[in-house]
């Protein structure tokens, strides 16, 4: 029997990396006995035929969300003091004071942000979270599952989820080795690490440096640099459809050159629909000039707001929506789960479109894996008013400092007219940020053989267990 590995899904964000790629196949080929420890409503056994142990009880301690909010604010305050950089307060969400209960929680968070912003203060909050989670019935049930199955290691697929705290504590308390995947390229500067584990797996040397910077307790030997599985499908030629087949499936013209507009969530880009409209206006102008060009609109999968509907109706002559193949598993936004089929759709969208227009997401790397450029709009809409978050602050975040050259890593649109200029220049070849974008990709992800991230993760797990 091979070494027994529990892959923990505290929520659905890890599915794309660790269920829908070839991660499991690679691990089994290396002789590992893999079980998914599943805290989501997505049944890995029913949907994919994977061996799973289901976590039925999802009730974390009532104090944990507030304590975790305080922890995050303390981390950001520590980062601001240590780095002497005012970017860190911009990662905070506003405290809520519009009810007695919310006001009490906000006062608690504010108190700790003010008076606990020291390494010892941070540790006290972490200790309180761990004491709270160990006191729950859920913790005892998780511990019993581990005692029954006795894995050699528990690998957590995201460091962000409070749902992960009790499972990882239960493993550690039983002497089972623990490891955690740092989920996203922007998570470490944002103070989004809620679990402490024996080992950490990161995308890049940059992320390793950040982990040591923001979490000084961490030692270098605890960290494995592997690249991320989320980009692996872009290198799988078996997923590619012919131009004819892709266009047939989505009612597109084979001759038309398509611009992808990749939508954003309402937090990141609350006025995103107007950037789609500006792109549509630019495309109409290009069509008037004789260019056979149109837009493929891929919405963010969890946006059901209807905020794009008017733009889609008014510009139906130039916009073709292709919805992500995510599946609602419940009534809440966080119960909309990705599917394996959507990976193939994303790969083909990148392959068959000329470029992407998007507000500041990692979609830039999905496209550059296909040698395709990105336009980042970086201007505010006239509809911006008090209470609506501006998009400009996004580009000031720490993770954008990883660009090898801020001006040339993407094509910037500093006003709506520059979307037209950018599309025209990228289509006729007078603009080409791709070589610099590729350098950027090699900074935020492991540059050598990005398609082998899963293999490197399993090599790291094997090294831990040897």
Short mmCIF file of C-alpha atoms in Angstrom, two decimals, residues 102-389:
data_model
loop_
_atom_site.label_atom_id
_atom_site.label_comp_id
_atom_site.label_asym_id
_atom_site.label_seq_id
_atom_site.Cartn_x
_atom_site.Cartn_y
_atom_site.Cartn_z
CA UNK A 102 -22.22 44.02 14.26
CA UNK A 103 -21.03 47.01 16.28
CA UNK A 104 -19.79 44.78 19.11
CA UNK A 105 -17.89 42.57 16.66
CA UNK A 106 -16.44 45.60 14.89
CA UNK A 107 -15.37 47.14 18.19
CA UNK A 108 -13.61 43.90 19.11
CA UNK A 109 -11.78 43.83 15.76
CA UNK A 110 -10.85 47.52 16.00
CA UNK A 111 -9.53 47.08 19.54
CA UNK A 112 -7.19 44.30 18.48
CA UNK A 113 -6.13 46.12 15.32
CA UNK A 114 -5.08 49.02 17.57
CA UNK A 115 -3.64 47.25 20.60
CA UNK A 116 -2.63 43.75 19.41
CA UNK A 117 -0.60 44.72 16.34
CA UNK A 118 2.57 43.02 17.59
CA UNK A 119 3.91 39.51 16.91
CA UNK A 120 2.85 38.48 20.43
CA UNK A 121 -0.59 40.02 19.96
CA UNK A 122 -1.00 38.19 16.66
CA UNK A 123 -0.01 34.90 18.32
CA UNK A 124 -2.52 35.43 21.13
CA UNK A 125 -5.32 35.76 18.57
CA UNK A 126 -4.12 32.64 16.73
CA UNK A 127 -4.09 30.76 20.04
CA UNK A 128 -7.65 31.91 20.80
CA UNK A 129 -8.82 30.70 17.38
CA UNK A 130 -7.21 27.32 17.94
CA UNK A 131 -8.66 26.95 21.45
CA UNK A 132 -12.12 27.83 20.10
CA UNK A 133 -11.93 25.35 17.22
CA UNK A 134 -10.60 22.55 19.43
CA UNK A 135 -13.61 23.00 21.71
CA UNK A 136 -16.15 22.16 18.98
CA UNK A 137 -18.02 18.93 18.33
CA UNK A 138 -16.79 19.25 14.74
CA UNK A 139 -13.17 19.01 15.87
CA UNK A 140 -13.90 15.74 17.71
CA UNK A 141 -15.68 14.32 14.65
CA UNK A 142 -12.79 15.27 12.39
CA UNK A 143 -10.31 13.72 14.79
CA UNK A 144 -12.35 10.50 14.77
CA UNK A 145 -12.26 10.40 10.95
CA UNK A 146 -8.49 10.77 11.00
CA UNK A 147 -8.10 8.09 13.68
CA UNK A 148 -10.17 5.74 11.53
CA UNK A 149 -8.29 6.33 8.27
CA UNK A 150 -4.80 7.25 9.60
CA UNK A 151 -3.37 9.18 6.63
CA UNK A 152 0.35 9.88 6.54
CA UNK A 153 -0.23 13.52 5.62
CA UNK A 154 -3.11 15.97 5.23
CA UNK A 155 -2.64 18.38 2.32
CA UNK A 156 -4.95 21.41 2.52
CA UNK A 157 -5.87 22.96 -0.83
CA UNK A 158 -6.21 26.55 0.43
CA UNK A 159 -4.83 28.51 3.33
CA UNK A 160 -7.73 31.00 3.33
CA UNK A 161 -10.66 29.05 4.74
CA UNK A 162 -11.68 29.13 8.40
CA UNK A 163 -13.28 25.73 7.67
CA UNK A 164 -9.72 24.38 7.37
CA UNK A 165 -8.61 25.28 10.89
CA UNK A 166 -10.20 22.41 12.83
CA UNK A 167 -9.21 19.67 10.33
CA UNK A 168 -5.58 20.76 10.35
CA UNK A 169 -5.51 21.07 14.15
CA UNK A 170 -7.00 17.59 14.48
CA UNK A 171 -4.28 16.20 12.21
CA UNK A 172 -1.50 17.96 14.08
CA UNK A 173 -2.86 16.81 17.45
CA UNK A 174 -2.69 13.21 16.22
CA UNK A 175 0.90 13.62 15.02
CA UNK A 176 -0.09 13.53 11.33
CA UNK A 177 2.03 15.71 9.08
CA UNK A 178 0.27 18.70 7.53
CA UNK A 179 0.89 20.81 4.44
CA UNK A 180 -0.95 23.69 2.87
CA UNK A 181 -1.24 25.12 -0.63
CA UNK A 182 -1.13 28.92 -0.94
CA UNK A 183 -4.09 29.40 -3.19
CA UNK A 184 -3.67 32.67 -5.07
CA UNK A 185 -0.90 34.98 -6.23
CA UNK A 186 -2.22 37.90 -4.15
CA UNK A 187 -3.11 36.13 -0.89
CA UNK A 188 0.04 36.56 1.20
CA UNK A 189 0.22 40.39 1.20
CA UNK A 190 -3.53 40.51 1.95
CA UNK A 191 -3.21 38.67 5.27
CA UNK A 192 -5.32 35.74 4.10
CA UNK A 193 -3.56 32.85 5.85
CA UNK A 194 -5.80 31.32 8.49
CA UNK A 195 -4.04 27.98 9.06
CA UNK A 196 -0.58 27.09 10.30
CA UNK A 197 0.86 23.85 8.94
CA UNK A 198 4.14 21.94 8.97
CA UNK A 199 4.86 22.67 5.30
CA UNK A 200 3.75 25.11 2.62
CA UNK A 201 3.58 24.79 -1.17
CA UNK A 202 3.86 27.99 -3.20
CA UNK A 203 3.81 29.06 -6.84
CA UNK A 204 7.17 30.81 -7.09
CA UNK A 205 10.36 32.03 -5.47
CA UNK A 206 8.62 35.39 -5.08
CA UNK A 207 5.81 33.77 -3.12
CA UNK A 208 8.36 31.95 -0.98
CA UNK A 209 10.01 35.28 -0.15
CA UNK A 210 6.60 36.75 0.72
CA UNK A 211 5.71 33.82 2.97
CA UNK A 212 8.94 34.35 4.92
CA UNK A 213 8.36 38.11 4.94
CA UNK A 214 4.76 38.15 6.16
CA UNK A 215 4.96 35.09 8.41
CA UNK A 216 8.38 35.30 10.10
CA UNK A 217 7.74 32.15 12.14
CA UNK A 218 8.00 30.16 8.91
CA UNK A 219 11.35 28.57 8.09
CA UNK A 220 12.78 28.22 4.61
CA UNK A 221 12.94 24.42 4.84
CA UNK A 222 9.16 24.29 5.33
CA UNK A 223 8.49 25.74 1.86
CA UNK A 224 8.29 23.96 -1.50
CA UNK A 225 8.28 26.02 -4.72
CA UNK A 226 6.32 24.08 -7.32
CA UNK A 227 4.36 26.34 -9.67
CA UNK A 228 0.57 26.07 -9.73
CA UNK A 229 -1.60 23.37 -11.32
CA UNK A 230 -4.22 25.94 -12.35
CA UNK A 231 -2.32 26.73 -15.57
CA UNK A 232 -1.44 23.13 -16.48
CA UNK A 233 -4.47 22.56 -18.76
CA UNK A 234 -3.25 25.30 -21.10
CA UNK A 235 -0.38 23.02 -22.07
CA UNK A 236 -2.61 19.98 -22.70
CA UNK A 237 -3.02 19.82 -26.49
CA UNK A 238 -5.70 17.14 -26.12
CA UNK A 239 -8.10 19.78 -24.79
CA UNK A 240 -7.89 21.97 -27.91
CA UNK A 241 -10.77 22.03 -30.35
CA UNK A 242 -10.33 22.91 -34.00
CA UNK A 243 -11.37 26.43 -34.97
CA UNK A 244 -14.31 24.99 -36.86
CA UNK A 245 -15.55 22.91 -33.94
CA UNK A 246 -15.14 25.70 -31.36
CA UNK A 247 -17.02 28.18 -33.53
CA UNK A 248 -19.74 25.66 -34.32
CA UNK A 249 -20.32 24.88 -30.64
CA UNK A 250 -20.64 28.56 -29.70
CA UNK A 251 -22.30 30.01 -32.78
CA UNK A 252 -19.23 32.00 -33.80
CA UNK A 253 -17.80 32.87 -37.21
CA UNK A 254 -14.57 31.14 -38.19
CA UNK A 255 -13.38 34.23 -40.05
CA UNK A 256 -14.04 36.75 -37.26
CA UNK A 257 -11.25 37.75 -34.87
CA UNK A 258 -12.58 37.61 -31.32
CA UNK A 259 -11.65 39.75 -28.34
CA UNK A 260 -12.37 38.10 -24.98
CA UNK A 261 -13.84 40.35 -22.31
CA UNK A 262 -13.36 38.48 -19.03
CA UNK A 263 -15.74 39.78 -16.38
CA UNK A 264 -14.84 40.49 -12.77
CA UNK A 265 -16.62 40.10 -9.46
CA UNK A 266 -18.52 43.03 -7.97
CA UNK A 267 -15.96 43.61 -5.23
CA UNK A 268 -13.02 43.99 -7.63
CA UNK A 269 -14.86 45.87 -10.38
CA UNK A 270 -18.30 47.08 -9.29
CA UNK A 271 -18.79 49.02 -12.56
CA UNK A 272 -17.44 46.25 -14.76
CA UNK A 273 -20.40 46.35 -17.17
CA UNK A 274 -19.35 49.80 -18.36
CA UNK A 275 -15.88 48.54 -19.27
CA UNK A 276 -17.60 45.88 -21.38
CA UNK A 277 -19.62 48.67 -22.99
CA UNK A 278 -16.46 50.68 -23.71
CA UNK A 279 -14.93 47.59 -25.32
CA UNK A 280 -18.06 47.10 -27.42
CA UNK A 281 -17.94 50.73 -28.57
CA UNK A 282 -14.30 50.25 -29.59
CA UNK A 283 -15.16 47.07 -31.50
CA UNK A 284 -18.05 48.75 -33.31
CA UNK A 285 -15.66 51.49 -34.41
CA UNK A 286 -13.20 48.89 -35.72
CA UNK A 287 -16.00 47.15 -37.60
CA UNK A 288 -16.97 50.45 -39.20
CA UNK A 289 -13.36 50.66 -40.41
CA UNK A 290 -13.69 47.26 -42.06
CA UNK A 291 -12.22 45.01 -39.34
CA UNK A 292 -14.03 41.67 -38.88
CA UNK A 293 -13.84 41.65 -35.09
CA UNK A 294 -16.25 40.87 -32.24
CA UNK A 295 -16.31 40.12 -28.51
CA UNK A 296 -16.60 36.87 -26.60
CA UNK A 297 -17.88 37.76 -23.13
CA UNK A 298 -16.98 35.32 -20.34
CA UNK A 299 -18.62 36.35 -17.10
CA UNK A 300 -17.17 35.70 -13.68
CA UNK A 301 -18.89 32.44 -12.66
CA UNK A 302 -20.34 33.68 -9.36
CA UNK A 303 -21.95 36.87 -10.72
CA UNK A 304 -25.73 36.54 -10.97
CA UNK A 305 -26.42 40.27 -10.52
CA UNK A 306 -27.78 40.94 -14.01
CA UNK A 307 -25.68 44.12 -14.15
CA UNK A 308 -24.40 43.27 -17.66
CA UNK A 309 -27.82 42.52 -19.15
CA UNK A 310 -28.52 45.97 -20.58
CA UNK A 311 -25.08 46.19 -22.21
CA UNK A 312 -25.42 42.67 -23.65
CA UNK A 313 -28.82 43.60 -25.13
CA UNK A 314 -27.68 46.96 -26.53
CA UNK A 315 -24.53 45.55 -28.13
CA UNK A 316 -25.74 42.11 -29.20
CA UNK A 317 -24.39 42.84 -32.69
CA UNK A 318 -20.79 42.67 -31.39
CA UNK A 319 -20.95 40.63 -28.15
CA UNK A 320 -21.35 36.86 -27.94
CA UNK A 321 -21.67 35.60 -24.31
CA UNK A 322 -20.13 32.20 -23.55
CA UNK A 323 -20.96 31.38 -19.95
CA UNK A 324 -18.51 29.43 -17.78
CA UNK A 325 -19.54 25.82 -17.21
CA UNK A 326 -19.93 26.09 -13.45
CA UNK A 327 -22.68 24.21 -11.64
CA UNK A 328 -25.02 25.56 -8.91
CA UNK A 329 -24.96 23.08 -6.01
CA UNK A 330 -27.08 25.22 -3.70
CA UNK A 331 -28.71 28.62 -3.36
CA UNK A 332 -25.67 30.60 -2.19
CA UNK A 333 -23.00 32.25 -4.38
CA UNK A 334 -20.28 30.13 -2.73
CA UNK A 335 -22.20 26.97 -3.65
CA UNK A 336 -21.58 27.49 -7.37
CA UNK A 337 -18.85 25.00 -8.19
CA UNK A 338 -16.42 24.77 -11.10
CA UNK A 339 -16.49 21.79 -13.44
CA UNK A 340 -13.82 19.89 -15.32
CA UNK A 341 -15.53 20.87 -18.59
CA UNK A 342 -15.01 24.55 -17.83
CA UNK A 343 -11.25 24.08 -17.85
CA UNK A 344 -11.47 22.91 -21.47
CA UNK A 345 -13.77 25.83 -22.30
CA UNK A 346 -11.33 28.32 -20.78
CA UNK A 347 -8.38 26.77 -22.63
CA UNK A 348 -10.21 27.01 -25.95
CA UNK A 349 -11.46 30.54 -25.27
CA UNK A 350 -7.86 31.65 -24.71
CA UNK A 351 -6.65 29.74 -27.76
CA UNK A 352 -9.29 31.00 -30.20
CA UNK A 353 -9.46 34.64 -29.05
CA UNK A 354 -6.86 37.23 -30.04
CA UNK A 355 -6.52 38.93 -26.67
CA UNK A 356 -8.33 39.59 -23.41
CA UNK A 357 -9.69 42.78 -21.83
CA UNK A 358 -9.97 42.41 -18.06
CA UNK A 359 -9.71 44.36 -14.83
CA UNK A 360 -6.56 43.22 -13.03
CA UNK A 361 -7.10 39.45 -12.67
CA UNK A 362 -4.73 36.54 -13.25
CA UNK A 363 -6.54 35.89 -16.56
CA UNK A 364 -3.50 37.70 -18.00
CA UNK A 365 -1.52 34.50 -17.35
CA UNK A 366 -4.14 32.17 -18.82
CA UNK A 367 -3.89 34.12 -22.06
CA UNK A 368 -0.13 34.53 -22.14
CA UNK A 369 0.19 30.74 -21.86
CA UNK A 370 -1.23 30.86 -25.41
CA UNK A 371 1.02 33.79 -26.40
CA UNK A 372 -1.98 36.13 -26.27
CA UNK A 373 -1.85 39.71 -24.85
CA UNK A 374 -3.97 41.52 -22.26
CA UNK A 375 -5.48 44.99 -22.06
CA UNK A 376 -5.94 46.27 -18.50
CA UNK A 377 -8.34 49.24 -18.31
CA UNK A 378 -7.06 51.65 -15.67
CA UNK A 379 -9.51 54.54 -15.56
CA UNK A 380 -12.65 55.28 -13.61
CA UNK A 381 -16.17 55.35 -14.97
CA UNK A 382 -18.36 58.48 -14.75
CA UNK A 383 -20.86 56.39 -12.76
CA UNK A 384 -18.32 56.20 -9.89
CA UNK A 385 -19.70 57.83 -6.76
CA UNK A 386 -19.21 57.66 -3.02
CA UNK A 387 -19.76 54.14 -1.75
CA UNK A 388 -18.59 52.49 -4.99
CA UNK A 389 -15.07 51.11 -4.89
#
